PDB file of C-alpha atoms and ligand atoms in Angstrom:
ATOM      1  CA  MET A   1       7.697  12.254  -1.953  1.00 86.00           C
ATOM      2  CA  SER A   2       7.510   9.082   0.353  1.00 94.00           C
ATOM      3  CA  PHE A   3       5.243   8.274   3.211  1.00 97.00           C
ATOM      4  CA  SER A   4       6.662   6.050   5.770  1.00 98.00           C
ATOM      5  CA  ARG A   5       4.679   4.213   8.896  1.00 98.00           C
ATOM      6  CA  ASP A   6       6.416   1.897  11.486  1.00 98.00           C
ATOM      7  CA  PHE A   7       5.218  -1.080  12.969  1.00 98.00           C
ATOM      8  CA  THR A   8       6.498  -3.335  15.704  1.00 98.00           C
ATOM      9  CA  VAL A   9       6.071  -6.827  15.490  1.00 98.00           C
ATOM     10  CA  GLN A  10       4.220  -8.248  18.093  1.00 98.00           C
ATOM     11  CA  PHE A  11       3.712 -11.703  19.503  1.00 97.00           C
ATOM     12  CA  GLY A  12       0.583 -12.471  17.321  1.00 96.00           C
ATOM     13  CA  HIS A  13       2.382 -11.285  14.155  1.00 97.00           C
ATOM     14  CA  CYS A  14       4.649 -14.722  14.595  1.00 98.00           C
ATOM     15  CA  ASP A  15       4.573 -18.428  13.837  1.00 96.00           C
ATOM     16  CA  PRO A  16       5.798 -21.140  15.742  1.00 95.00           C
ATOM     17  CA  ALA A  17       9.379 -20.532  13.576  1.00 94.00           C
ATOM     18  CA  GLY A  18       9.283 -17.446  15.599  1.00 94.00           C
ATOM     19  CA  ILE A  19       9.169 -15.123  12.145  1.00 97.00           C
ATOM     20  CA  ILE A  20       6.455 -12.690  10.646  1.00 98.00           C
ATOM     21  CA  PHE A  21       3.763 -14.626   9.371  1.00 97.00           C
ATOM     22  CA  PHE A  22       3.348 -13.285   5.769  1.00 97.00           C
ATOM     23  CA  PRO A  23      -0.482 -12.000   6.034  1.00 97.00           C
ATOM     24  CA  ARG A  24       0.459  -9.764   8.779  1.00 98.00           C
ATOM     25  CA  TYR A  25       2.677  -8.017   6.492  1.00 98.00           C
ATOM     26  CA  PHE A  26      -0.335  -7.655   4.246  1.00 98.00           C
ATOM     27  CA  GLU A  27      -2.502  -5.995   7.100  1.00 98.00           C
ATOM     28  CA  MET A  28       0.329  -3.761   7.602  1.00 98.00           C
ATOM     29  CA  LEU A  29       0.777  -3.082   4.089  1.00 98.00           C
ATOM     30  CA  ASN A  30      -2.949  -2.149   3.936  1.00 98.00           C
ATOM     31  CA  ALA A  31      -2.647  -0.042   7.149  1.00 98.00           C
ATOM     32  CA  THR A  32       0.294   2.027   5.708  1.00 98.00           C
ATOM     33  CA  VAL A  33      -1.954   2.615   2.405  1.00 98.00           C
ATOM     34  CA  GLU A  34      -5.194   3.400   4.619  1.00 98.00           C
ATOM     35  CA  ALA A  35      -2.967   6.104   6.584  1.00 98.00           C
ATOM     36  CA  PHE A  36      -1.359   7.418   3.090  1.00 98.00           C
ATOM     37  CA  PHE A  37      -4.788   7.660   1.616  1.00 98.00           C
ATOM     38  CA  ALA A  38      -6.173   9.698   5.059  1.00 98.00           C
ATOM     39  CA  GLU A  39      -2.890  11.719   5.843  1.00 98.00           C
ATOM     40  CA  ALA A  40      -1.122  12.241   2.619  1.00 98.00           C
ATOM     41  CA  LEU A  41      -3.973  12.583  -0.038  1.00 98.00           C
ATOM     42  CA  ASN A  42      -6.530  13.892   2.930  1.00 97.00           C
ATOM     43  CA  TYR A  43      -9.180  11.308   1.124  1.00 97.00           C
ATOM     44  CA  SER A  44      -9.824   8.868   4.010  1.00 98.00           C
ATOM     45  CA  PHE A  45     -11.247   5.138   3.565  1.00 97.00           C
ATOM     46  CA  THR A  46     -14.482   6.240   5.333  1.00 97.00           C
ATOM     47  CA  ARG A  47     -14.955   9.065   2.395  1.00 97.00           C
ATOM     48  CA  ILE A  48     -14.020   6.637   0.071  1.00 97.00           C
ATOM     49  CA  HIS A  49     -16.003   3.852   1.198  1.00 95.00           C
ATOM     50  CA  ILE A  50     -18.849   5.069   3.103  1.00 96.00           C
ATOM     51  CA  ASP A  51     -19.680   8.430   2.167  1.00 95.00           C
ATOM     52  CA  GLU A  52     -19.085   7.798  -1.921  1.00 95.00           C
ATOM     53  CA  GLY A  53     -19.528   4.313  -2.224  1.00 95.00           C
ATOM     54  CA  CYS A  54     -16.557   3.670  -4.178  1.00 97.00           C
ATOM     55  CA  GLY A  55     -13.383   1.541  -3.576  1.00 97.00           C
ATOM     56  CA  VAL A  56      -9.774   1.092  -4.366  1.00 97.00           C
ATOM     57  CA  PRO A  57      -9.059  -2.800  -4.693  1.00 97.00           C
ATOM     58  CA  THR A  58      -5.765  -4.129  -5.122  1.00 98.00           C
ATOM     59  CA  ALA A  59      -5.851  -5.539  -8.577  1.00 98.00           C
ATOM     60  CA  HIS A  60      -1.810  -6.828  -8.488  1.00 98.00           C
ATOM     61  CA  LEU A  61       0.694  -7.370  -5.727  1.00 98.00           C
ATOM     62  CA  ASP A  62       4.411  -8.441  -6.583  1.00 98.00           C
ATOM     63  CA  VAL A  63       6.326  -9.149  -3.257  1.00 98.00           C
ATOM     64  CA  ASP A  64       9.798 -10.387  -2.491  1.00 98.00           C
ATOM     65  CA  PHE A  65      10.579 -11.457   1.138  1.00 98.00           C
ATOM     66  CA  ARG A  66      14.521 -10.745   1.295  1.00 98.00           C
ATOM     67  CA  ALA A  67      14.705 -11.461   5.199  1.00 98.00           C
ATOM     68  CA  PRO A  68      12.829 -12.869   8.504  1.00 98.00           C
ATOM     69  CA  SER A  69      11.437 -10.467  10.361  1.00 98.00           C
ATOM     70  CA  ARG A  70      10.779 -11.444  14.430  1.00 98.00           C
ATOM     71  CA  LEU A  71       9.286 -10.165  17.860  1.00 97.00           C
ATOM     72  CA  ALA A  72       9.962  -6.637  18.680  1.00 98.00           C
ATOM     73  CA  ASP A  73      11.598  -5.645  15.593  1.00 98.00           C
ATOM     74  CA  ILE A  74      10.367  -2.140  14.329  1.00 98.00           C
ATOM     75  CA  LEU A  75       9.395  -2.417  10.488  1.00 98.00           C
ATOM     76  CA  THR A  76       9.502   0.894   8.688  1.00 98.00           C
ATOM     77  CA  PHE A  77       6.589   0.860   5.568  1.00 98.00           C
ATOM     78  CA  THR A  78       7.887   3.374   2.952  1.00 98.00           C
ATOM     79  CA  LEU A  79       5.319   3.567   0.228  1.00 98.00           C
ATOM     80  CA  ASN A  80       6.179   5.680  -3.121  1.00 97.00           C
ATOM     81  CA  VAL A  81       3.644   6.355  -6.018  1.00 98.00           C
ATOM     82  CA  VAL A  82       5.477   5.557  -9.127  1.00 98.00           C
ATOM     83  CA  ARG A  83       2.558   5.440 -11.934  1.00 98.00           C
ATOM     84  CA  ILE A  84      -0.606   7.108 -12.113  1.00 97.00           C
ATOM     85  CA  GLY A  85      -2.920   5.554 -14.834  1.00 97.00           C
ATOM     86  CA  GLY A  86      -6.642   6.237 -15.854  1.00 97.00           C
ATOM     87  CA  SER A  87      -8.376   4.235 -13.149  1.00 98.00           C
ATOM     88  CA  SER A  88      -4.917   2.837 -11.392  1.00 98.00           C
ATOM     89  CA  ALA A  89      -1.796   3.544  -9.878  1.00 98.00           C
ATOM     90  CA  SER A  90       1.319   1.637  -8.998  1.00 98.00           C
ATOM     91  CA  PHE A  91       2.579   1.761  -5.344  1.00 98.00           C
ATOM     92  CA  GLU A  92       6.600   0.416  -4.671  1.00 98.00           C
ATOM     93  CA  THR A  93       6.672  -0.129  -1.107  1.00 98.00           C
ATOM     94  CA  ARG A  94      10.026  -1.233   1.120  1.00 98.00           C
ATOM     95  CA  VAL A  95       9.700  -2.695   4.160  1.00 98.00           C
ATOM     96  CA  THR A  96      13.022  -2.086   6.688  1.00 98.00           C
ATOM     97  CA  CYS A  97      14.281  -2.935  10.071  1.00 98.00           C
ATOM     98  CA  GLY A  98      16.978  -0.566  10.422  1.00 98.00           C
ATOM     99  CA  GLU A  99      19.197  -0.516   7.492  1.00 98.00           C
ATOM    100  CA  GLU A 100      18.113  -3.992   6.623  1.00 98.00           C
ATOM    101  CA  LEU A 101      15.823  -4.581   3.685  1.00 98.00           C
ATOM    102  CA  ARG A 102      13.011  -7.393   4.710  1.00 98.00           C
ATOM    103  CA  MET A 103      10.525  -6.646   1.794  1.00 98.00           C
ATOM    104  CA  THR A 104       9.667  -4.526  -1.290  1.00 98.00           C
ATOM    105  CA  VAL A 105       6.111  -4.631  -3.118  1.00 98.00           C
ATOM    106  CA  ARG A 106       4.858  -3.307  -5.877  1.00 98.00           C
ATOM    107  CA  GLN A 107       0.918  -3.053  -5.609  1.00 98.00           C
ATOM    108  CA  VAL A 108      -1.519  -1.648  -8.478  1.00 98.00           C
ATOM    109  CA  ILE A 109      -4.815  -0.422  -7.097  1.00 98.00           C
ATOM    110  CA  VAL A 110      -7.604   0.672  -8.856  1.00 98.00           C
ATOM    111  CA  TRP A 111     -10.134   3.391  -8.437  1.00 98.00           C
ATOM    112  CA  THR A 112     -13.639   1.726  -8.357  1.00 98.00           C
ATOM    113  CA  GLY A 113     -17.147   3.568  -8.812  1.00 96.00           C
ATOM    114  CA  PRO A 114     -20.645   1.959  -7.590  1.00 87.00           C
ATOM    115  CA  GLY A 115     -20.780  -1.872  -8.273  1.00 89.00           C
ATOM    116  CA  LEU A 116     -16.983  -2.231  -8.494  1.00 92.00           C
ATOM    117  CA  ARG A 117     -16.559  -1.046 -11.748  1.00 97.00           C
ATOM    118  CA  PRO A 118     -13.384   0.555 -12.387  1.00 98.00           C
ATOM    119  CA  ALA A 119     -13.503   4.421 -13.174  1.00 98.00           C
ATOM    120  CA  ARG A 120     -11.329   7.537 -13.797  1.00 98.00           C
ATOM    121  CA  TRP A 121      -9.397   9.168 -10.738  1.00 98.00           C
ATOM    122  CA  PRO A 122     -11.562  11.848  -8.987  1.00 96.00           C
ATOM    123  CA  ALA A 123      -9.556  15.028 -10.236  1.00 95.00           C
ATOM    124  CA  GLY A 124      -8.753  16.303  -6.875  1.00 94.00           C
ATOM    125  CA  LEU A 125      -7.567  12.520  -5.751  1.00 96.00           C
ATOM    126  CA  ALA A 126      -5.260  12.597  -9.063  1.00 96.00           C
ATOM    127  CA  VAL A 127      -3.906  15.742  -8.102  1.00 96.00           C
ATOM    128  CA  ALA A 128      -2.862  14.796  -4.888  1.00 96.00           C
ATOM    129  CA  LEU A 129      -1.415  11.677  -6.154  1.00 97.00           C
ATOM    130  CA  GLY A 130       0.358  13.438  -8.781  1.00 95.00           C
ATOM    131  CA  ALA A 131       1.923  15.316  -5.821  1.00 94.00           C
ATOM    132  CA  HIS A 132       3.434  12.120  -4.269  1.00 94.00           C
ATOM    133  CA  LEU A 133       4.479  10.692  -7.911  1.00 96.00           C
ATOM    134  CA  THR A 134       8.389   9.605  -7.513  1.00 92.00           C
ATOM    135  CA  GLY A 135      10.620   8.271 -10.226  1.00 75.00           C
ATOM    136  CA  GLU A 136      10.919   8.708 -13.994  1.00 59.00           C
ATOM    137  CA  GLU A 137       6.744  10.231 -14.687  1.00 62.00           C
ATOM    138  CA  ALA A 138       7.583  12.471 -11.838  1.00 59.00           C
ATOM    139  CA  ALA A 139      10.413  14.274 -14.044  1.00 50.00           C
ATOM    140  CA  THR A 140       8.547  14.221 -17.070  1.00 46.00           C
TER     141      THR A 140
HETATM  142  C1  LIG B   1      -9.687  -4.209  -9.800  1.00 54.15           C
HETATM  143  C2  LIG B   1     -11.044  -4.638 -10.770  1.00 54.15           C
HETATM  144  C3  LIG B   1     -12.085  -3.430 -10.554  1.00 54.15           C
HETATM  145  C4  LIG B   1     -10.336  -4.231 -11.937  1.00 54.15           C
HETATM  146  O1  LIG B   1     -11.493  -4.421 -13.265  1.00 54.15           O
HETATM  147  P1  LIG B   1     -11.310  -4.502 -14.536  1.00 54.15           P
HETATM  148  O2  LIG B   1     -10.467  -5.931 -14.416  1.00 54.15           O
HETATM  149  O3  LIG B   1     -12.637  -4.866 -15.342  1.00 54.15           O
HETATM  150  O4  LIG B   1     -10.335  -3.387 -15.044  1.00 54.15           O
HETATM  151  P2  LIG B   1     -10.052  -2.838 -16.760  1.00 54.15           P
HETATM  152  O5  LIG B   1      -9.503  -4.189 -17.288  1.00 54.15           O
HETATM  153  O6  LIG B   1     -10.926  -2.134 -16.795  1.00 54.15           O
HETATM  154  O7  LIG B   1      -8.840  -2.054 -16.370  1.00 54.15           O
HETATM  155  C5  LIG B   1      -9.029  -0.916 -15.671  1.00 54.15           C
HETATM  156  C6  LIG B   1      -7.552  -0.354 -14.660  1.00 54.15           C
HETATM  157  O8  LIG B   1      -6.810  -1.330 -14.024  1.00 54.15           O
HETATM  158  C7  LIG B   1      -5.731  -2.214 -14.583  1.00 54.15           C
HETATM  159  N1  LIG B   1      -5.875  -3.240 -13.968  1.00 54.15           N
HETATM  160  C8  LIG B   1      -6.790  -4.320 -14.157  1.00 54.15           C
HETATM  161  N2  LIG B   1      -6.160  -5.178 -13.224  1.00 54.15           N
HETATM  162  C9  LIG B   1      -5.063  -5.375 -13.430  1.00 54.15           C
HETATM  163  C10 LIG B   1      -3.900  -6.302 -13.157  1.00 54.15           C
HETATM  164  N3  LIG B   1      -4.038  -7.644 -12.222  1.00 54.15           N
HETATM  165  N4  LIG B   1      -2.766  -5.688 -12.585  1.00 54.15           N
HETATM  166  C11 LIG B   1      -2.518  -4.553 -13.048  1.00 54.15           C
HETATM  167  N5  LIG B   1      -3.144  -3.353 -13.506  1.00 54.15           N
HETATM  168  C12 LIG B   1      -4.670  -4.087 -13.672  1.00 54.15           C
HETATM  169  C13 LIG B   1      -5.611  -1.579 -15.944  1.00 54.15           C
HETATM  170  O9  LIG B   1      -4.356  -1.435 -16.430  1.00 54.15           O
HETATM  171  C14 LIG B   1      -6.438  -0.313 -15.902  1.00 54.15           C
HETATM  172  O10 LIG B   1      -5.802   0.643 -15.827  1.00 54.15           O
HETATM  173  P3  LIG B   1      -5.950   2.343 -16.118  1.00 54.15           P
HETATM  174  O11 LIG B   1      -4.938   3.244 -15.119  1.00 54.15           O
HETATM  175  O12 LIG B   1      -5.149   2.252 -17.880  1.00 54.15           O
HETATM  176  O13 LIG B   1      -7.076   2.697 -16.209  1.00 54.15           O
HETATM  177  C15 LIG B   1     -11.134  -6.231 -11.090  1.00 54.15           C
HETATM  178  O14 LIG B   1     -10.239  -6.743 -11.448  1.00 54.15           O
HETATM  179  C16 LIG B   1     -11.288  -6.648  -9.616  1.00 54.15           C
HETATM  180  O15 LIG B   1     -12.580  -6.739  -9.055  1.00 54.15           O
HETATM  181  N6  LIG B   1     -10.847  -7.318  -8.911  1.00 54.15           N
HETATM  182  C17 LIG B   1     -10.758  -8.164  -7.904  1.00 54.15           C
HETATM  183  C18 LIG B   1      -9.967  -7.121  -6.904  1.00 54.15           C
HETATM  184  C19 LIG B   1      -9.896  -7.691  -5.525  1.00 54.15           C
HETATM  185  O16 LIG B   1     -11.149  -8.601  -5.150  1.00 54.15           O
HETATM  186  N7  LIG B   1      -8.567  -7.610  -4.966  1.00 54.15           N
HETATM  187  C20 LIG B   1      -8.478  -8.058  -3.715  1.00 54.15           C
HETATM  188  C21 LIG B   1      -9.463  -8.324  -2.301  1.00 54.15           C
HETATM  189  S1  LIG B   1      -9.342  -6.171  -2.279  1.00 54.15           S
HETATM  190  C22 LIG B   1      -8.788  -5.562  -1.303  1.00 54.15           C
HETATM  191  O17 LIG B   1      -7.465  -6.028  -0.716  1.00 54.15           O
HETATM  192  C23 LIG B   1      -8.613  -4.143  -1.141  1.00 54.15           C
HETATM  193  C24 LIG B   1      -9.732  -3.482  -0.743  1.00 54.15           C
HETATM  194  C25 LIG B   1     -10.017  -1.983  -0.427  1.00 54.15           C
HETATM  195  O18 LIG B   1     -11.053  -1.788  -0.487  1.00 54.15           O
HETATM  196  C26 LIG B   1      -8.709  -1.935  -0.291  1.00 54.15           C
HETATM  197  C27 LIG B   1      -8.877  -0.177  -0.401  1.00 54.15           C
HETATM  198  C28 LIG B   1      -7.857   0.544  -0.397  1.00 54.15           C
HETATM  199  C29 LIG B   1      -6.584   0.433  -0.261  1.00 54.15           C
HETATM  200  C30 LIG B   1      -6.441  -1.225  -0.703  1.00 54.15           C
HETATM  201  C31 LIG B   1      -7.587  -1.931  -0.926  1.00 54.15           C
HETATM  202  C32 LIG B   1      -7.464  -3.375  -0.993  1.00 54.15           C
HETATM  203  O19 LIG B   1      -6.502  -3.795  -1.160  1.00 54.15           O
END
């Protein structure tokens, strides 16, 4: 099951060349992941970070920029969970503007407990992530 979020490219997202500056994509990506945890997994960043003193830092990012984005473009970030490990999970996010592919991201996040050490996914969160698993692992 995919999770999607739309962002409109604003003036402040763009560089003097008139295209989106790449760190702004990563902020949108993080906003997508944050919304995915809150809305799809019912496990907000406030609960993770403030209430439980845990975290989900990104350990790995693999990114391809396929076409530039410009002011007023409406970008759709579509996130899929493609792997769930003991303490990590892999997300794949496609960024499109209409039919055009703008960026693809493969991201590994790691559940961390106190002291930012890796820890096994809490059982309920693993189940919630599993409900969103797509691809080969979901079929097995
Ligand atoms: C991330 C670490 C805490 C991992 O610690 P360590 O390297 O000791 O991990 P292990 O070897 O024990 O492996 C545990 C687990 O992780 C997988 N893994 C580890 N490294 C990688 C990697 N480079 N690529 C892919 N996978 C990796 C490993 O396979 C194991 O998986 P299992 O499923 O088998 O258990 C540590 O490396 C660390 O602290 N790194 C620095 C993290 C960091 O600074 N990231 C950038 C800034 S943080 C950030 O951007 C961010 C912060 C948040 O709070 C977020 C919250 C929510 C969403 C996103 C956030 C976010 O992006």
